[in-house]
Amino acid sequence: MASSQTHLPPPSPSPLQANSFRSASKLQENSEIRAVHPLAGRKQQSDEPAKFFLIEEIRKYVRIKPNRLGKQNFMGANGTFTSIGHACFAMKKDIEEYMDYDVGEICKDDWKLAQKLMVHGCDPLPRRRCFARAPQLYSKPFPINESMWKLPDNRNVRWSQYRCKNFICLASNTTRKGFFKCADCFNLSDHESPRWIKQVISDPEMNLTADFLIPEVLNIKPGEIRIGLDFSVGTGTFAARMREFNVTIVSATINLGAPFNEMIALRGLVPLYLTINQRLPFFDNTLDLLHTTRFLDGWIDFVLLDFILYDWDRVLRPGGLLWIDSFFCLKEDLDDYLEAFKMLRYRRHKWIVVPKLDKDDREVFFSAVLEKPPRPFR
C-alpha cells in the first residue's frame, strides 16, 4: 500500500529574497530597455535604419544623434531621434530621390513628389538641407483688409506642377483645373462668399439642407468658441468667415491639384499642410471647435475613421464642438458611418441626413454639431 504524502505549499520568500527577486526583475527590465533603445545604455548607438538607405543625406538624417555633453538635455532625452514615416522604408526609391540633392543649394522643384510620399504614409518627411524654391517674382501680399476676398497676385505661386497657371483659370467655371473635390473653391465672389452665411437648400420640395450657418452654431456656446481647426479641402473661406466672428481657425489641407495652401496664406489665414495619416499636432483638450467638410466621406475605411475620431476627441476640450459638415456616403453605408460618430457619446445639438440629389438617389449627406462631454479622471 503506497504511503500517502502531504503536499505542503512552498514557503513564502523572505523579505531579503523578495528584494533580490525585484532587483533581478528590474535588472532584466533595464536590459530589455537598453536592447530596444540604443541610447538607454551608455555609449551604445545603433544605425540600423540608416543602413537601409543608400543616399548619404537620409542616412545622416535618421542616425541617432547623442547629446554633445553626454547627458540628458532639457527635454529629458539623451539624444535626438529624428523621425520619418514608416512607409518611407517601403518607398525607398522615392524617398532616396527626394533626399538626393546638393547641400546648401536650391532644392529641386519636387513638392509633388513630397506630397506623394506623405499621402502614401511616408509622413513625416525628413528635413532637407537645401533651400526651398520660391516664385521668381514674388510681390508683397495684399493688406489684410483686401486679401480676404480678392484673388491673389499670380506671381506669388509656383505654377509648374498645376494644370491651371493662374488664379483666373482656377476661379473660372469653364476650365479643366485638375482637381474635383473643391471645383469652385477659388471663385470667391459667387461660390465662396455665401458659404456658412446663407442657406443652400439641397431638396427644395422638402425644404431640407445639410448646411448649418456659423451664427447658429456659435450661438450653441455663446462666447466660448475662440480657436479651432478646419480639416477640409478648401481655400480658407471657413476660417475667413469665422474671423469675422473673432474666432481663430487653422486650415488643414493638402494641395490636391491646386495651390490650396498658398491661397489660404495669401488670403491672410493660417494653412496647415497636413495629411490624414498624421496625428494632429495639438495637445490634449485644447481646441474649442473642429470642423470638417469635403474630406472624410464614404471612401474612408471604418477603422481609420475610428482612429481619426479618437484623435479629434483628444484635441477637443470638454464642451468643445465637433462640426461634421456634409459628410456624404452611399445609403447602404450610412448606418455604419453613423455608428462611428455615435461611439463618441457626444451631446447632439444638430443631426440631419438629407438626400444627395446628384447621384441617382444612391447617396446621402450627413451633418451634425456635437459637443464633447466632460470626462472625470478615474
CSV table of C-alpha atoms in Angstrom, one decimal:
chain,number,residue,atom,x,y,z
A,1,MET,CA,0.0,0.0,0.0
A,2,ALA,CA,1.5,3.3,-1.1
A,3,SER,CA,2.1,5.7,1.7
A,4,SER,CA,0.1,8.9,1.4
A,5,GLN,CA,2.1,12.1,1.1
A,6,THR,CA,1.1,15.5,2.3
A,7,HIS,CA,1.8,18.3,-0.2
A,8,LEU,CA,2.6,21.5,1.5
A,9,PRO,CA,2.6,24.9,-0.2
A,10,PRO,CA,6.0,26.3,-0.9
A,11,PRO,CA,7.3,28.6,1.8
A,12,SER,CA,6.8,32.3,1.3
A,13,PRO,CA,10.1,34.1,0.3
A,14,SER,CA,11.8,36.1,3.0
A,15,PRO,CA,11.9,39.9,2.6
A,16,LEU,CA,15.6,39.6,1.6
A,17,GLN,CA,14.7,37.0,-1.1
A,18,ALA,CA,11.8,39.2,-2.3
A,19,ASN,CA,14.1,42.2,-2.7
A,20,SER,CA,16.5,40.0,-4.6
A,21,PHE,CA,13.7,38.9,-7.0
A,22,ARG,CA,12.7,42.5,-7.5
A,23,SER,CA,16.2,43.6,-8.2
A,24,ALA,CA,16.7,40.8,-10.7
A,25,SER,CA,13.5,41.6,-12.4
A,26,LYS,CA,14.4,45.3,-12.6
A,27,LEU,CA,17.8,44.4,-14.0
A,28,GLN,CA,16.2,42.3,-16.7
A,29,GLU,CA,13.7,45.1,-17.5
A,30,ASN,CA,16.6,47.6,-17.8
A,31,SER,CA,18.5,45.2,-20.1
A,32,GLU,CA,15.4,44.9,-22.3
A,33,ILE,CA,15.0,48.6,-22.5
A,34,ARG,CA,18.7,49.0,-23.5
A,35,ALA,CA,18.2,46.4,-26.2
A,36,VAL,CA,15.2,48.3,-27.6
A,37,HIS,CA,16.5,51.8,-27.2
A,38,PRO,CA,20.1,52.3,-28.4
A,39,LEU,CA,20.8,55.3,-26.2
A,40,ALA,CA,19.3,53.9,-23.0
A,41,GLY,CA,22.7,52.4,-22.2
A,42,ARG,CA,25.8,54.5,-22.1
A,43,LYS,CA,27.9,54.6,-25.2
A,44,GLN,CA,25.5,52.4,-27.1
A,45,GLN,CA,24.3,53.5,-30.5
A,46,SER,CA,22.6,51.8,-33.4
A,47,ASP,CA,22.5,52.9,-37.1
A,48,GLU,CA,20.3,50.1,-38.3
A,49,PRO,CA,17.7,52.3,-40.0
A,50,ALA,CA,20.4,54.3,-41.7
A,51,LYS,CA,22.0,51.2,-43.2
A,52,PHE,CA,18.8,50.5,-45.2
A,53,PHE,CA,19.3,53.6,-47.4
A,54,LEU,CA,22.0,54.4,-50.0
A,55,ILE,CA,21.7,58.2,-50.2
A,56,GLU,CA,24.0,59.7,-47.7
A,57,GLU,CA,21.7,62.6,-46.7
A,58,ILE,CA,18.9,60.4,-45.5
A,59,ARG,CA,21.5,58.1,-43.7
A,60,LYS,CA,22.8,61.1,-41.8
A,61,TYR,CA,19.2,62.3,-41.0
A,62,VAL,CA,17.9,59.0,-39.5
A,63,ARG,CA,21.0,58.3,-37.4
A,64,ILE,CA,20.6,58.9,-33.7
A,65,LYS,CA,22.4,62.0,-32.6
A,66,PRO,CA,23.7,61.7,-29.0
A,67,ASN,CA,23.9,65.0,-27.0
A,68,ARG,CA,27.4,66.5,-27.2
A,69,LEU,CA,27.7,67.0,-23.4
A,70,GLY,CA,27.0,63.3,-22.8
A,71,LYS,CA,24.0,63.8,-20.6
A,72,GLN,CA,20.2,64.4,-20.8
A,73,ASN,CA,19.1,67.6,-22.4
A,74,PHE,CA,16.4,69.9,-21.0
A,75,MET,CA,13.7,67.7,-22.6
A,76,GLY,CA,14.9,64.7,-20.7
A,77,ALA,CA,16.4,62.9,-23.7
A,78,ASN,CA,20.0,61.8,-24.0
A,79,GLY,CA,19.9,62.2,-27.8
A,80,THR,CA,17.9,63.4,-30.8
A,81,PHE,CA,15.8,60.8,-32.6
A,82,THR,CA,14.7,62.3,-36.0
A,83,SER,CA,11.5,60.7,-37.2
A,84,ILE,CA,10.2,59.6,-40.6
A,85,GLY,CA,7.0,57.8,-41.6
A,86,HIS,CA,7.2,54.0,-41.5
A,87,ALA,CA,6.1,53.8,-45.2
A,88,CYS,CA,9.4,55.6,-46.2
A,89,PHE,CA,11.1,52.2,-46.0
A,90,ALA,CA,8.5,50.8,-48.5
A,91,MET,CA,9.1,53.7,-50.8
A,92,LYS,CA,12.9,53.6,-50.8
A,93,LYS,CA,13.3,54.7,-54.4
A,94,ASP,CA,11.1,57.7,-54.0
A,95,ILE,CA,12.5,58.8,-50.6
A,96,GLU,CA,16.0,58.5,-51.9
A,97,GLU,CA,15.1,60.6,-55.0
A,98,TYR,CA,13.7,63.2,-52.6
A,99,MET,CA,16.8,63.2,-50.5
A,100,ASP,CA,19.3,63.3,-53.4
A,101,TYR,CA,20.3,67.0,-53.5
A,102,ASP,CA,23.3,69.2,-53.1
A,103,VAL,CA,23.6,70.5,-49.5
A,104,GLY,CA,23.3,74.3,-49.4
A,105,GLU,CA,21.9,74.6,-52.9
A,106,ILE,CA,18.4,75.2,-54.2
A,107,CYS,CA,16.1,72.2,-53.8
A,108,LYS,CA,14.6,70.6,-56.8
A,109,ASP,CA,11.0,71.6,-57.8
A,110,ASP,CA,9.7,68.3,-56.3
A,111,TRP,CA,6.9,69.3,-53.9
A,112,LYS,CA,4.6,66.9,-55.8
A,113,LEU,CA,6.9,64.0,-55.1
A,114,ALA,CA,7.0,65.1,-51.4
A,115,GLN,CA,3.2,65.1,-51.3
A,116,LYS,CA,3.0,61.7,-52.9
A,117,LEU,CA,5.3,60.4,-50.2
A,118,MET,CA,3.2,62.0,-47.5
A,119,VAL,CA,-0.1,60.7,-48.9
A,120,HIS,CA,1.3,57.2,-49.1
A,121,GLY,CA,2.4,57.1,-45.4
A,122,CYS,CA,6.0,58.5,-45.7
A,123,ASP,CA,4.9,61.1,-43.2
A,124,PRO,CA,6.5,63.0,-41.6
A,125,LEU,CA,9.1,63.6,-44.3
A,126,PRO,CA,12.7,64.0,-43.3
A,127,ARG,CA,14.1,67.6,-43.2
A,128,ARG,CA,16.4,68.7,-46.0
A,129,ARG,CA,19.5,70.9,-46.1
A,130,CYS,CA,18.6,72.8,-49.3
A,131,PHE,CA,16.7,76.0,-49.9
A,132,ALA,CA,13.1,75.6,-50.9
A,133,ARG,CA,12.2,77.1,-54.3
A,134,ALA,CA,10.2,80.3,-54.3
A,135,PRO,CA,8.3,82.2,-57.1
A,136,GLN,CA,10.8,84.2,-59.2
A,137,LEU,CA,8.9,87.5,-58.9
A,138,TYR,CA,7.3,87.3,-55.5
A,139,SER,CA,5.3,90.5,-54.8
A,140,LYS,CA,4.2,91.7,-51.4
A,141,PRO,CA,0.7,90.2,-50.5
A,142,PHE,CA,-2.3,92.4,-50.3
A,143,PRO,CA,-3.1,94.1,-47.0
A,144,ILE,CA,-5.4,92.1,-44.7
A,145,ASN,CA,-8.4,94.3,-45.4
A,146,GLU,CA,-8.2,93.4,-49.1
A,147,SER,CA,-6.7,89.9,-49.2
A,148,MET,CA,-9.6,88.0,-47.6
A,149,TRP,CA,-12.0,88.3,-50.6
A,150,LYS,CA,-9.6,89.1,-53.5
A,151,LEU,CA,-7.8,86.7,-55.8
A,152,PRO,CA,-4.0,86.9,-55.0
A,153,ASP,CA,-1.3,88.0,-57.3
A,154,ASN,CA,-0.4,85.2,-59.7
A,155,ARG,CA,3.3,85.9,-59.2
A,156,ASN,CA,3.2,84.6,-55.7
A,157,VAL,CA,2.7,80.9,-56.6
A,158,ARG,CA,4.9,78.4,-58.4
A,159,TRP,CA,2.6,77.1,-61.1
A,160,SER,CA,4.8,74.5,-62.7
A,161,GLN,CA,3.1,71.4,-61.3
A,162,TYR,CA,-0.5,72.5,-61.9
A,163,ARG,CA,-2.9,72.4,-64.9
A,164,CYS,CA,-4.0,75.9,-64.3
A,165,LYS,CA,-1.3,78.6,-64.4
A,166,ASN,CA,-3.1,81.5,-62.7
A,167,PHE,CA,-5.9,82.2,-60.3
A,168,ILE,CA,-8.3,83.4,-63.1
A,169,CYS,CA,-8.1,79.9,-64.5
A,170,LEU,CA,-8.8,78.3,-61.1
A,171,ALA,CA,-11.8,80.7,-60.5
A,172,SER,CA,-13.3,80.0,-63.9
A,173,ASN,CA,-16.3,77.7,-64.3
A,174,THR,CA,-15.3,76.5,-67.7
A,175,THR,CA,-11.7,75.4,-67.4
A,176,ARG,CA,-10.5,71.9,-66.5
A,177,LYS,CA,-8.5,72.6,-63.4
A,178,GLY,CA,-7.0,69.3,-62.4
A,179,PHE,CA,-9.0,68.8,-59.2
A,180,PHE,CA,-12.6,68.0,-58.4
A,181,LYS,CA,-13.2,67.9,-54.6
A,182,CYS,CA,-13.5,71.7,-54.5
A,183,ALA,CA,-14.1,72.7,-58.1
A,184,ASP,CA,-15.4,76.2,-57.3
A,185,CYS,CA,-13.3,77.0,-54.2
A,186,PHE,CA,-11.3,79.7,-56.0
A,187,ASN,CA,-14.5,81.5,-57.1
A,188,LEU,CA,-14.5,83.8,-54.1
A,189,SER,CA,-17.3,86.1,-55.2
A,190,ASP,CA,-20.0,83.7,-56.4
A,191,HIS,CA,-19.4,80.3,-54.8
A,192,GLU,CA,-17.4,81.1,-51.6
A,193,SER,CA,-18.8,84.3,-50.3
A,194,PRO,CA,-22.3,83.0,-49.3
A,195,ARG,CA,-21.0,79.8,-47.6
A,196,TRP,CA,-21.9,79.3,-44.0
A,197,ILE,CA,-23.7,82.7,-44.1
A,198,LYS,CA,-26.6,82.0,-46.4
A,199,GLN,CA,-28.6,78.7,-46.5
A,200,VAL,CA,-28.4,76.4,-49.5
A,201,ILE,CA,-31.4,74.2,-49.8
A,202,SER,CA,-30.5,70.7,-51.1
A,203,ASP,CA,-34.1,69.5,-51.5
A,204,PRO,CA,-36.4,72.4,-52.3
A,205,GLU,CA,-39.5,70.2,-52.2
A,206,MET,CA,-38.8,69.0,-48.7
A,207,ASN,CA,-37.0,72.2,-47.7
A,208,LEU,CA,-34.0,70.2,-46.4
A,209,THR,CA,-30.4,71.2,-46.2
A,210,ALA,CA,-27.2,69.7,-44.8
A,211,ASP,CA,-25.7,73.2,-44.3
A,212,PHE,CA,-25.6,74.9,-40.9
A,213,LEU,CA,-24.8,78.6,-40.6
A,214,ILE,CA,-21.9,79.9,-38.5
A,215,PRO,CA,-24.1,82.2,-36.3
A,216,GLU,CA,-26.4,79.4,-35.3
A,217,VAL,CA,-23.5,77.1,-34.4
A,218,LEU,CA,-21.7,79.8,-32.4
A,219,ASN,CA,-24.9,80.5,-30.5
A,220,ILE,CA,-24.8,77.0,-29.1
A,221,LYS,CA,-21.9,78.1,-26.9
A,222,PRO,CA,-22.1,81.9,-26.8
A,223,GLY,CA,-18.6,83.5,-26.3
A,224,GLU,CA,-16.9,80.1,-25.8
A,225,ILE,CA,-15.7,79.3,-29.3
A,226,ARG,CA,-12.3,81.1,-29.8
A,227,ILE,CA,-9.9,78.7,-31.5
A,228,GLY,CA,-10.3,75.7,-33.8
A,229,LEU,CA,-9.3,73.6,-36.7
A,230,ASP,CA,-10.9,73.2,-40.1
A,231,PHE,CA,-9.8,69.9,-41.6
A,232,SER,CA,-11.2,70.1,-45.1
A,233,VAL,CA,-10.4,70.6,-48.8
A,234,GLY,CA,-10.7,74.4,-49.4
A,235,THR,CA,-9.2,77.8,-49.8
A,236,GLY,CA,-9.8,79.0,-46.2
A,237,THR,CA,-13.3,80.5,-46.6
A,238,PHE,CA,-14.5,78.9,-43.3
A,239,ALA,CA,-11.6,80.5,-41.5
A,240,ALA,CA,-12.2,83.8,-43.2
A,241,ARG,CA,-15.9,83.8,-42.1
A,242,MET,CA,-15.0,82.7,-38.6
A,243,ARG,CA,-12.5,85.5,-38.3
A,244,GLU,CA,-15.4,87.9,-38.8
A,245,PHE,CA,-16.8,86.4,-35.5
A,246,ASN,CA,-13.4,86.8,-33.7
A,247,VAL,CA,-12.7,83.1,-33.9
A,248,THR,CA,-9.2,81.9,-35.0
A,249,ILE,CA,-9.2,78.9,-37.3
A,250,VAL,CA,-6.2,77.0,-38.6
A,251,SER,CA,-7.0,75.4,-42.0
A,252,ALA,CA,-5.5,71.9,-42.6
A,253,THR,CA,-5.3,70.7,-46.2
A,254,ILE,CA,-3.0,69.5,-48.9
A,255,ASN,CA,-2.6,70.7,-52.5
A,256,LEU,CA,-4.9,68.4,-54.4
A,257,GLY,CA,-4.3,69.7,-57.9
A,258,ALA,CA,-4.3,73.3,-57.0
A,259,PRO,CA,-2.3,75.7,-54.6
A,260,PHE,CA,-4.7,75.4,-51.7
A,261,ASN,CA,-2.1,76.2,-49.0
A,262,GLU,CA,-0.7,79.1,-50.9
A,263,MET,CA,-4.2,80.5,-51.4
A,264,ILE,CA,-5.0,80.2,-47.7
A,265,ALA,CA,-1.8,82.0,-46.8
A,266,LEU,CA,-2.2,84.8,-49.4
A,267,ARG,CA,-5.7,85.5,-48.0
A,268,GLY,CA,-4.0,86.2,-44.7
A,269,LEU,CA,-5.0,83.0,-42.9
A,270,VAL,CA,-3.0,80.1,-41.4
A,271,PRO,CA,-2.6,76.9,-43.5
A,272,LEU,CA,-1.5,73.7,-42.0
A,273,TYR,CA,0.0,71.3,-44.6
A,274,LEU,CA,-1.2,68.0,-43.2
A,275,THR,CA,-2.4,64.6,-44.4
A,276,ILE,CA,-5.0,62.4,-42.8
A,277,ASN,CA,-2.2,59.9,-42.0
A,278,GLN,CA,-0.8,62.1,-39.1
A,279,ARG,CA,-1.8,62.6,-35.5
A,280,LEU,CA,-2.9,66.2,-35.1
A,281,PRO,CA,-0.1,68.5,-33.8
A,282,PHE,CA,-2.1,69.9,-30.9
A,283,PHE,CA,-2.0,69.0,-27.2
A,284,ASP,CA,-4.9,67.3,-25.5
A,285,ASN,CA,-8.1,69.2,-24.6
A,286,THR,CA,-7.0,72.5,-26.3
A,287,LEU,CA,-9.4,73.3,-29.2
A,288,ASP,CA,-12.9,74.8,-28.9
A,289,LEU,CA,-14.0,73.7,-32.4
A,290,LEU,CA,-13.2,71.1,-35.0
A,291,HIS,CA,-14.9,71.4,-38.4
A,292,THR,CA,-14.6,69.2,-41.4
A,293,THR,CA,-16.2,69.1,-44.9
A,294,ARG,CA,-15.4,67.6,-48.3
A,295,PHE,CA,-12.7,65.4,-46.9
A,296,LEU,CA,-13.8,62.5,-44.8
A,297,ASP,CA,-16.5,60.9,-46.9
A,298,GLY,CA,-17.8,57.5,-47.9
A,299,TRP,CA,-14.3,56.5,-49.2
A,300,ILE,CA,-12.8,56.2,-45.8
A,301,ASP,CA,-12.0,52.9,-44.1
A,302,PHE,CA,-14.1,52.4,-40.9
A,303,VAL,CA,-11.1,51.5,-38.7
A,304,LEU,CA,-9.1,54.6,-39.9
A,305,LEU,CA,-12.2,56.7,-39.2
A,306,ASP,CA,-12.2,55.4,-35.7
A,307,PHE,CA,-8.5,56.4,-35.2
A,308,ILE,CA,-9.2,59.8,-36.6
A,309,LEU,CA,-12.3,60.5,-34.5
A,310,TYR,CA,-10.5,59.4,-31.3
A,311,ASP,CA,-7.6,61.8,-32.2
A,312,TRP,CA,-10.1,64.6,-32.8
A,313,ASP,CA,-11.7,63.8,-29.5
A,314,ARG,CA,-8.2,64.1,-27.9
A,315,VAL,CA,-7.6,67.6,-29.0
A,316,LEU,CA,-11.1,69.0,-28.4
A,317,ARG,CA,-11.6,70.4,-24.9
A,318,PRO,CA,-14.6,69.3,-22.8
A,319,GLY,CA,-17.5,71.3,-24.0
A,320,GLY,CA,-15.8,71.8,-27.4
A,321,LEU,CA,-17.8,71.3,-30.6
A,322,LEU,CA,-17.3,68.8,-33.4
A,323,TRP,CA,-18.9,70.1,-36.6
A,324,ILE,CA,-19.4,67.4,-39.3
A,325,ASP,CA,-20.3,69.3,-42.4
A,326,SER,CA,-22.0,67.5,-45.3
A,327,PHE,CA,-20.3,64.1,-44.9
A,328,PHE,CA,-21.6,62.0,-47.8
A,329,CYS,CA,-21.8,58.3,-48.4
A,330,LEU,CA,-23.9,55.5,-50.0
A,331,LYS,CA,-27.2,54.9,-48.4
A,332,GLU,CA,-26.3,51.3,-47.5
A,333,ASP,CA,-23.2,52.5,-45.7
A,334,LEU,CA,-24.9,55.3,-43.7
A,335,ASP,CA,-25.7,53.3,-40.5
A,336,ASP,CA,-22.1,52.0,-40.2
A,337,TYR,CA,-20.7,55.5,-40.5
A,338,LEU,CA,-23.3,57.0,-38.1
A,339,GLU,CA,-22.3,54.3,-35.5
A,340,ALA,CA,-18.7,55.7,-35.7
A,341,PHE,CA,-19.9,59.1,-34.7
A,342,LYS,CA,-22.3,57.8,-32.1
A,343,MET,CA,-19.4,55.9,-30.5
A,344,LEU,CA,-18.1,59.3,-29.2
A,345,ARG,CA,-21.2,59.6,-27.0
A,346,TYR,CA,-21.3,63.4,-27.7
A,347,ARG,CA,-24.3,65.5,-26.9
A,348,ARG,CA,-26.2,66.2,-30.1
A,349,HIS,CA,-27.1,69.8,-30.9
A,350,LYS,CA,-27.7,69.3,-34.6
A,351,TRP,CA,-28.1,66.0,-36.5
A,352,ILE,CA,-29.6,65.6,-40.0
A,353,VAL,CA,-29.5,63.3,-43.0
A,354,VAL,CA,-30.7,64.6,-46.4
A,355,PRO,CA,-30.6,63.1,-49.9
A,356,LYS,CA,-27.7,63.9,-52.2
A,357,LEU,CA,-29.6,64.8,-55.4
A,358,ASP,CA,-26.8,64.5,-58.0
A,359,LYS,CA,-26.1,60.7,-57.6
A,360,ASP,CA,-29.3,58.9,-58.7
A,361,ASP,CA,-30.7,58.9,-55.1
A,362,ARG,CA,-27.9,56.5,-54.0
A,363,GLU,CA,-26.0,58.8,-51.7
A,364,VAL,CA,-26.9,61.0,-48.7
A,365,PHE,CA,-25.5,63.9,-46.8
A,366,PHE,CA,-25.0,63.8,-43.1
A,367,SER,CA,-24.3,66.8,-40.9
A,368,ALA,CA,-24.1,67.2,-37.2
A,369,VAL,CA,-22.8,69.6,-34.5
A,370,LEU,CA,-21.8,67.5,-31.4
A,371,GLU,CA,-20.5,68.6,-28.0
A,372,LYS,CA,-17.7,66.7,-26.2
A,373,PRO,CA,-18.9,65.8,-22.7
A,374,PRO,CA,-16.8,66.2,-19.6
A,375,ARG,CA,-15.0,63.0,-18.6
A,376,PRO,CA,-13.8,63.0,-15.0
A,377,PHE,CA,-10.5,61.3,-14.2
A,378,ARG,CA,-10.6,58.0,-12.5
